[in-house]
Amino acid sequence: MTPPVLVVAAALVDDLDDPRLLLAARRATPASLAGRWEFPGGKVDPGESPEEALHRELREELGVRVGLGVELLGPDDGAWRLSDRYVMRLWFAEVLVGEPEPIVEHDELRWLPQNQWFDVPWLDADVRIVEALSAFVATFPRSRADGRPGSVGRSA
């Protein structure tokens, strides 16, 4: 059996230290996915690390540079199975440079407040990931004992 193709994506939030908004991207193509919402990202090219691929994909798709936070580990060896053909790894990220614009593959971007994360029709495979993100952020400590906000972390 052929191993699944690895894709990477970002749960792009307004602030890694206090995430309140999540960026959703509406697919324009292919026709079978058009109008459904997803996390921005794409395939890992040969010779790229997953993190390098994610940075490249977000530059190409949205025109932004990001800082990565923690990875939201999925149930399939840390990944999220999207189909028989694809598995996805997902990181929290925040924009460092630029304003997200739908450059390719998407026709609309929307910053969703946490209470509206389920108000758009996500791709079927992404619904359980949004559920996991929502559960994670709901238990997220809004402040620490030292008075500073909590964090979904920053990776090196």
PDB file of C-alpha atoms in Angstrom:
ATOM      1  CA  MET A   1       0.000   0.000   0.000  1.00  0.00           C
ATOM      2  CA  THR A   2       1.264   3.491  -0.874  1.00  0.00           C
ATOM      3  CA  PRO A   3       1.948   5.667   2.183  1.00  0.00           C
ATOM      4  CA  PRO A   4      -0.354   8.674   2.530  1.00  0.00           C
ATOM      5  CA  VAL A   5       0.716  12.093   1.258  1.00  0.00           C
ATOM      6  CA  LEU A   6       1.663  14.465   4.080  1.00  0.00           C
ATOM      7  CA  VAL A   7       0.055  17.880   4.050  1.00  0.00           C
ATOM      8  CA  VAL A   8       0.627  20.626   6.584  1.00  0.00           C
ATOM      9  CA  ALA A   9      -1.720  23.351   7.752  1.00  0.00           C
ATOM     10  CA  ALA A  10      -2.002  26.222  10.186  1.00  0.00           C
ATOM     11  CA  ALA A  11      -4.600  27.023  12.779  1.00  0.00           C
ATOM     12  CA  LEU A  12      -3.851  30.681  12.178  1.00  0.00           C
ATOM     13  CA  VAL A  13      -4.879  32.638  15.268  1.00  0.00           C
ATOM     14  CA  ASP A  14      -4.795  36.307  16.115  1.00  0.00           C
ATOM     15  CA  ASP A  15      -2.349  35.845  18.996  1.00  0.00           C
ATOM     16  CA  LEU A  16      -0.398  32.798  20.153  1.00  0.00           C
ATOM     17  CA  ASP A  17      -0.373  34.178  23.701  1.00  0.00           C
ATOM     18  CA  ASP A  18      -4.158  34.600  23.856  1.00  0.00           C
ATOM     19  CA  PRO A  19      -5.905  33.049  20.830  1.00  0.00           C
ATOM     20  CA  ARG A  20      -9.382  34.476  20.286  1.00  0.00           C
ATOM     21  CA  LEU A  21      -9.801  34.406  16.477  1.00  0.00           C
ATOM     22  CA  LEU A  22      -9.216  31.600  13.957  1.00  0.00           C
ATOM     23  CA  LEU A  23      -8.655  32.175  10.239  1.00  0.00           C
ATOM     24  CA  ALA A  24     -10.783  30.013   7.948  1.00  0.00           C
ATOM     25  CA  ALA A  25     -10.138  29.828   4.206  1.00  0.00           C
ATOM     26  CA  ARG A  26     -12.916  29.053   1.700  1.00  0.00           C
ATOM     27  CA  ARG A  27     -11.922  26.762  -1.170  1.00  0.00           C
ATOM     28  CA  ALA A  28     -12.436  28.050  -4.703  1.00  0.00           C
ATOM     29  CA  THR A  29     -11.108  24.887  -6.384  1.00  0.00           C
ATOM     30  CA  PRO A  30     -11.533  22.083  -7.200  1.00  0.00           C
ATOM     31  CA  ALA A  31     -15.270  22.183  -7.901  1.00  0.00           C
ATOM     32  CA  SER A  32     -15.909  19.266  -5.520  1.00  0.00           C
ATOM     33  CA  LEU A  33     -14.522  21.316  -2.581  1.00  0.00           C
ATOM     34  CA  ALA A  34     -15.541  24.836  -3.664  1.00  0.00           C
ATOM     35  CA  GLY A  35     -17.450  26.762  -1.013  1.00  0.00           C
ATOM     36  CA  ARG A  36     -16.183  24.633   1.881  1.00  0.00           C
ATOM     37  CA  TRP A  37     -13.799  25.999   4.512  1.00  0.00           C
ATOM     38  CA  GLU A  38     -10.405  24.681   5.569  1.00  0.00           C
ATOM     39  CA  PHE A  39      -7.127  25.483   7.271  1.00  0.00           C
ATOM     40  CA  PRO A  40      -4.562  27.077   4.954  1.00  0.00           C
ATOM     41  CA  GLY A  41      -1.610  24.888   4.013  1.00  0.00           C
ATOM     42  CA  GLY A  42      -0.588  22.263   1.490  1.00  0.00           C
ATOM     43  CA  LYS A  43       1.631  19.382   0.508  1.00  0.00           C
ATOM     44  CA  VAL A  44       5.170  18.849   1.753  1.00  0.00           C
ATOM     45  CA  ASP A  45       7.610  18.820  -1.183  1.00  0.00           C
ATOM     46  CA  PRO A  46      10.490  16.333  -1.360  1.00  0.00           C
ATOM     47  CA  GLY A  47      13.427  17.556   0.723  1.00  0.00           C
ATOM     48  CA  GLU A  48      11.309  19.923   2.846  1.00  0.00           C
ATOM     49  CA  SER A  49      10.633  19.567   6.528  1.00  0.00           C
ATOM     50  CA  PRO A  50       6.955  19.892   7.468  1.00  0.00           C
ATOM     51  CA  GLU A  51       7.660  23.258   9.088  1.00  0.00           C
ATOM     52  CA  GLU A  52       9.491  24.558   5.984  1.00  0.00           C
ATOM     53  CA  ALA A  53       6.579  23.424   3.826  1.00  0.00           C
ATOM     54  CA  LEU A  54       4.081  25.210   6.065  1.00  0.00           C
ATOM     55  CA  HIS A  55       6.012  28.478   5.901  1.00  0.00           C
ATOM     56  CA  ARG A  56       6.237  28.178   2.087  1.00  0.00           C
ATOM     57  CA  GLU A  57       2.558  27.301   1.679  1.00  0.00           C
ATOM     58  CA  LEU A  58       1.394  30.242   3.803  1.00  0.00           C
ATOM     59  CA  ARG A  59       3.590  32.640   1.809  1.00  0.00           C
ATOM     60  CA  GLU A  60       2.204  31.246  -1.463  1.00  0.00           C
ATOM     61  CA  GLU A  61      -1.462  30.968  -0.408  1.00  0.00           C
ATOM     62  CA  LEU A  62      -1.885  34.000   1.839  1.00  0.00           C
ATOM     63  CA  GLY A  63       1.167  36.224   1.263  1.00  0.00           C
ATOM     64  CA  VAL A  64       2.208  36.175   4.924  1.00  0.00           C
ATOM     65  CA  ARG A  65       5.122  35.184   7.114  1.00  0.00           C
ATOM     66  CA  VAL A  66       4.140  33.461  10.333  1.00  0.00           C
ATOM     67  CA  GLY A  67       5.489  32.380  13.667  1.00  0.00           C
ATOM     68  CA  LEU A  68       4.644  28.810  14.564  1.00  0.00           C
ATOM     69  CA  GLY A  69       3.278  27.723  17.905  1.00  0.00           C
ATOM     70  CA  VAL A  70       2.660  24.229  19.173  1.00  0.00           C
ATOM     71  CA  GLU A  71       1.495  21.411  16.971  1.00  0.00           C
ATOM     72  CA  LEU A  72      -2.006  20.091  17.637  1.00  0.00           C
ATOM     73  CA  LEU A  73      -1.299  16.382  17.566  1.00  0.00           C
ATOM     74  CA  GLY A  74      -3.793  14.116  15.862  1.00  0.00           C
ATOM     75  CA  PRO A  75      -4.771  10.548  16.754  1.00  0.00           C
ATOM     76  CA  ASP A  76      -2.908   8.910  13.843  1.00  0.00           C
ATOM     77  CA  ASP A  77       0.734   8.939  14.993  1.00  0.00           C
ATOM     78  CA  GLY A  78       0.435  12.669  15.636  1.00  0.00           C
ATOM     79  CA  ALA A  79      -1.266  13.370  12.308  1.00  0.00           C
ATOM     80  CA  TRP A  80      -4.892  13.848  11.282  1.00  0.00           C
ATOM     81  CA  ARG A  81      -6.113  11.407   8.636  1.00  0.00           C
ATOM     82  CA  LEU A  82      -8.001  13.345   5.982  1.00  0.00           C
ATOM     83  CA  SER A  83      -8.643  10.440   3.604  1.00  0.00           C
ATOM     84  CA  ASP A  84      -7.064   7.199   2.461  1.00  0.00           C
ATOM     85  CA  ARG A  85      -4.663   9.336   0.438  1.00  0.00           C
ATOM     86  CA  TYR A  86      -3.815  12.253   2.778  1.00  0.00           C
ATOM     87  CA  VAL A  87      -2.727  12.887   6.377  1.00  0.00           C
ATOM     88  CA  MET A  88      -2.262  16.347   7.863  1.00  0.00           C
ATOM     89  CA  ARG A  89      -0.138  17.882  10.580  1.00  0.00           C
ATOM     90  CA  LEU A  90      -1.411  21.132  12.060  1.00  0.00           C
ATOM     91  CA  TRP A  91       0.335  23.908  13.986  1.00  0.00           C
ATOM     92  CA  PHE A  92      -0.940  26.989  15.727  1.00  0.00           C
ATOM     93  CA  ALA A  93       0.493  30.041  13.972  1.00  0.00           C
ATOM     94  CA  GLU A  94       0.212  33.809  14.013  1.00  0.00           C
ATOM     95  CA  VAL A  95       0.961  36.359  11.311  1.00  0.00           C
ATOM     96  CA  LEU A  96       4.261  38.198  11.764  1.00  0.00           C
ATOM     97  CA  VAL A  97       4.460  39.996   8.409  1.00  0.00           C
ATOM     98  CA  GLY A  98       1.682  40.883   5.967  1.00  0.00           C
ATOM     99  CA  GLU A  99      -2.102  40.713   5.906  1.00  0.00           C
ATOM    100  CA  PRO A 100      -3.643  37.404   4.821  1.00  0.00           C
ATOM    101  CA  GLU A 101      -5.123  37.590   1.329  1.00  0.00           C
ATOM    102  CA  PRO A 102      -6.652  34.744  -0.707  1.00  0.00           C
ATOM    103  CA  ILE A 103      -3.946  34.507  -3.393  1.00  0.00           C
ATOM    104  CA  VAL A 104      -4.486  30.949  -4.686  1.00  0.00           C
ATOM    105  CA  GLU A 105      -7.009  28.155  -4.055  1.00  0.00           C
ATOM    106  CA  HIS A 106      -9.262  30.300  -1.850  1.00  0.00           C
ATOM    107  CA  ASP A 107     -11.811  32.976  -2.682  1.00  0.00           C
ATOM    108  CA  GLU A 108     -12.488  34.233   0.844  1.00  0.00           C
ATOM    109  CA  LEU A 109     -10.788  34.386   4.229  1.00  0.00           C
ATOM    110  CA  ARG A 110     -12.637  34.977   7.463  1.00  0.00           C
ATOM    111  CA  TRP A 111     -11.419  35.601  11.016  1.00  0.00           C
ATOM    112  CA  LEU A 112     -13.863  33.695  13.216  1.00  0.00           C
ATOM    113  CA  PRO A 113     -14.363  34.463  16.922  1.00  0.00           C
ATOM    114  CA  GLN A 114     -14.253  31.292  19.005  1.00  0.00           C
ATOM    115  CA  ASN A 115     -18.043  31.189  19.425  1.00  0.00           C
ATOM    116  CA  GLN A 116     -18.402  31.184  15.592  1.00  0.00           C
ATOM    117  CA  TRP A 117     -15.848  28.537  14.644  1.00  0.00           C
ATOM    118  CA  PHE A 118     -18.637  26.187  13.562  1.00  0.00           C
ATOM    119  CA  ASP A 119     -20.623  28.810  11.647  1.00  0.00           C
ATOM    120  CA  VAL A 120     -18.952  27.954   8.325  1.00  0.00           C
ATOM    121  CA  PRO A 121     -19.231  24.644   6.437  1.00  0.00           C
ATOM    122  CA  TRP A 122     -15.797  23.108   7.059  1.00  0.00           C
ATOM    123  CA  LEU A 123     -14.485  20.306   4.878  1.00  0.00           C
ATOM    124  CA  ASP A 124     -15.749  17.069   6.404  1.00  0.00           C
ATOM    125  CA  ALA A 125     -12.259  15.927   7.411  1.00  0.00           C
ATOM    126  CA  ASP A 126     -11.571  19.255   9.167  1.00  0.00           C
ATOM    127  CA  VAL A 127     -14.658  19.262  11.424  1.00  0.00           C
ATOM    128  CA  ARG A 128     -13.099  16.990  14.071  1.00  0.00           C
ATOM    129  CA  ILE A 129      -9.929  19.095  13.984  1.00  0.00           C
ATOM    130  CA  VAL A 130     -11.960  22.255  14.645  1.00  0.00           C
ATOM    131  CA  GLU A 131     -13.635  20.371  17.507  1.00  0.00           C
ATOM    132  CA  ALA A 132     -10.217  19.465  18.943  1.00  0.00           C
ATOM    133  CA  LEU A 133      -8.988  23.063  18.551  1.00  0.00           C
ATOM    134  CA  SER A 134     -12.102  24.372  20.257  1.00  0.00           C
ATOM    135  CA  ALA A 135     -11.701  21.947  23.161  1.00  0.00           C
ATOM    136  CA  PHE A 136      -8.008  22.818  23.482  1.00  0.00           C
ATOM    137  CA  VAL A 137      -8.583  26.572  23.484  1.00  0.00           C
ATOM    138  CA  ALA A 138     -11.558  26.256  25.886  1.00  0.00           C
ATOM    139  CA  THR A 139      -9.270  24.708  28.499  1.00  0.00           C
ATOM    140  CA  PHE A 140      -6.475  27.133  27.730  1.00  0.00           C
ATOM    141  CA  PRO A 141      -5.430  29.173  30.786  1.00  0.00           C
ATOM    142  CA  ARG A 142      -6.181  32.808  30.006  1.00  0.00           C
ATOM    143  CA  SER A 143      -3.667  33.961  32.603  1.00  0.00           C
ATOM    144  CA  ARG A 144      -0.849  32.496  34.620  1.00  0.00           C
ATOM    145  CA  ALA A 145       0.122  33.015  38.256  1.00  0.00           C
ATOM    146  CA  ASP A 146       2.622  35.713  37.211  1.00  0.00           C
ATOM    147  CA  GLY A 147      -0.204  37.726  35.604  1.00  0.00           C
ATOM    148  CA  ARG A 148       0.990  37.161  32.044  1.00  0.00           C
ATOM    149  CA  PRO A 149      -1.276  35.423  29.546  1.00  0.00           C
ATOM    150  CA  GLY A 150      -0.865  31.726  28.830  1.00  0.00           C
ATOM    151  CA  SER A 151       0.495  30.623  25.482  1.00  0.00           C
ATOM    152  CA  VAL A 152      -0.023  27.983  22.834  1.00  0.00           C
ATOM    153  CA  GLY A 153       3.724  28.138  22.599  1.00  0.00           C
ATOM    154  CA  ARG A 154       6.263  29.092  20.052  1.00  0.00           C
ATOM    155  CA  SER A 155       8.485  26.596  18.318  1.00  0.00           C
ATOM    156  CA  ALA A 156      12.063  27.301  17.405  1.00  0.00           C
TER     157      ALA A 156
END
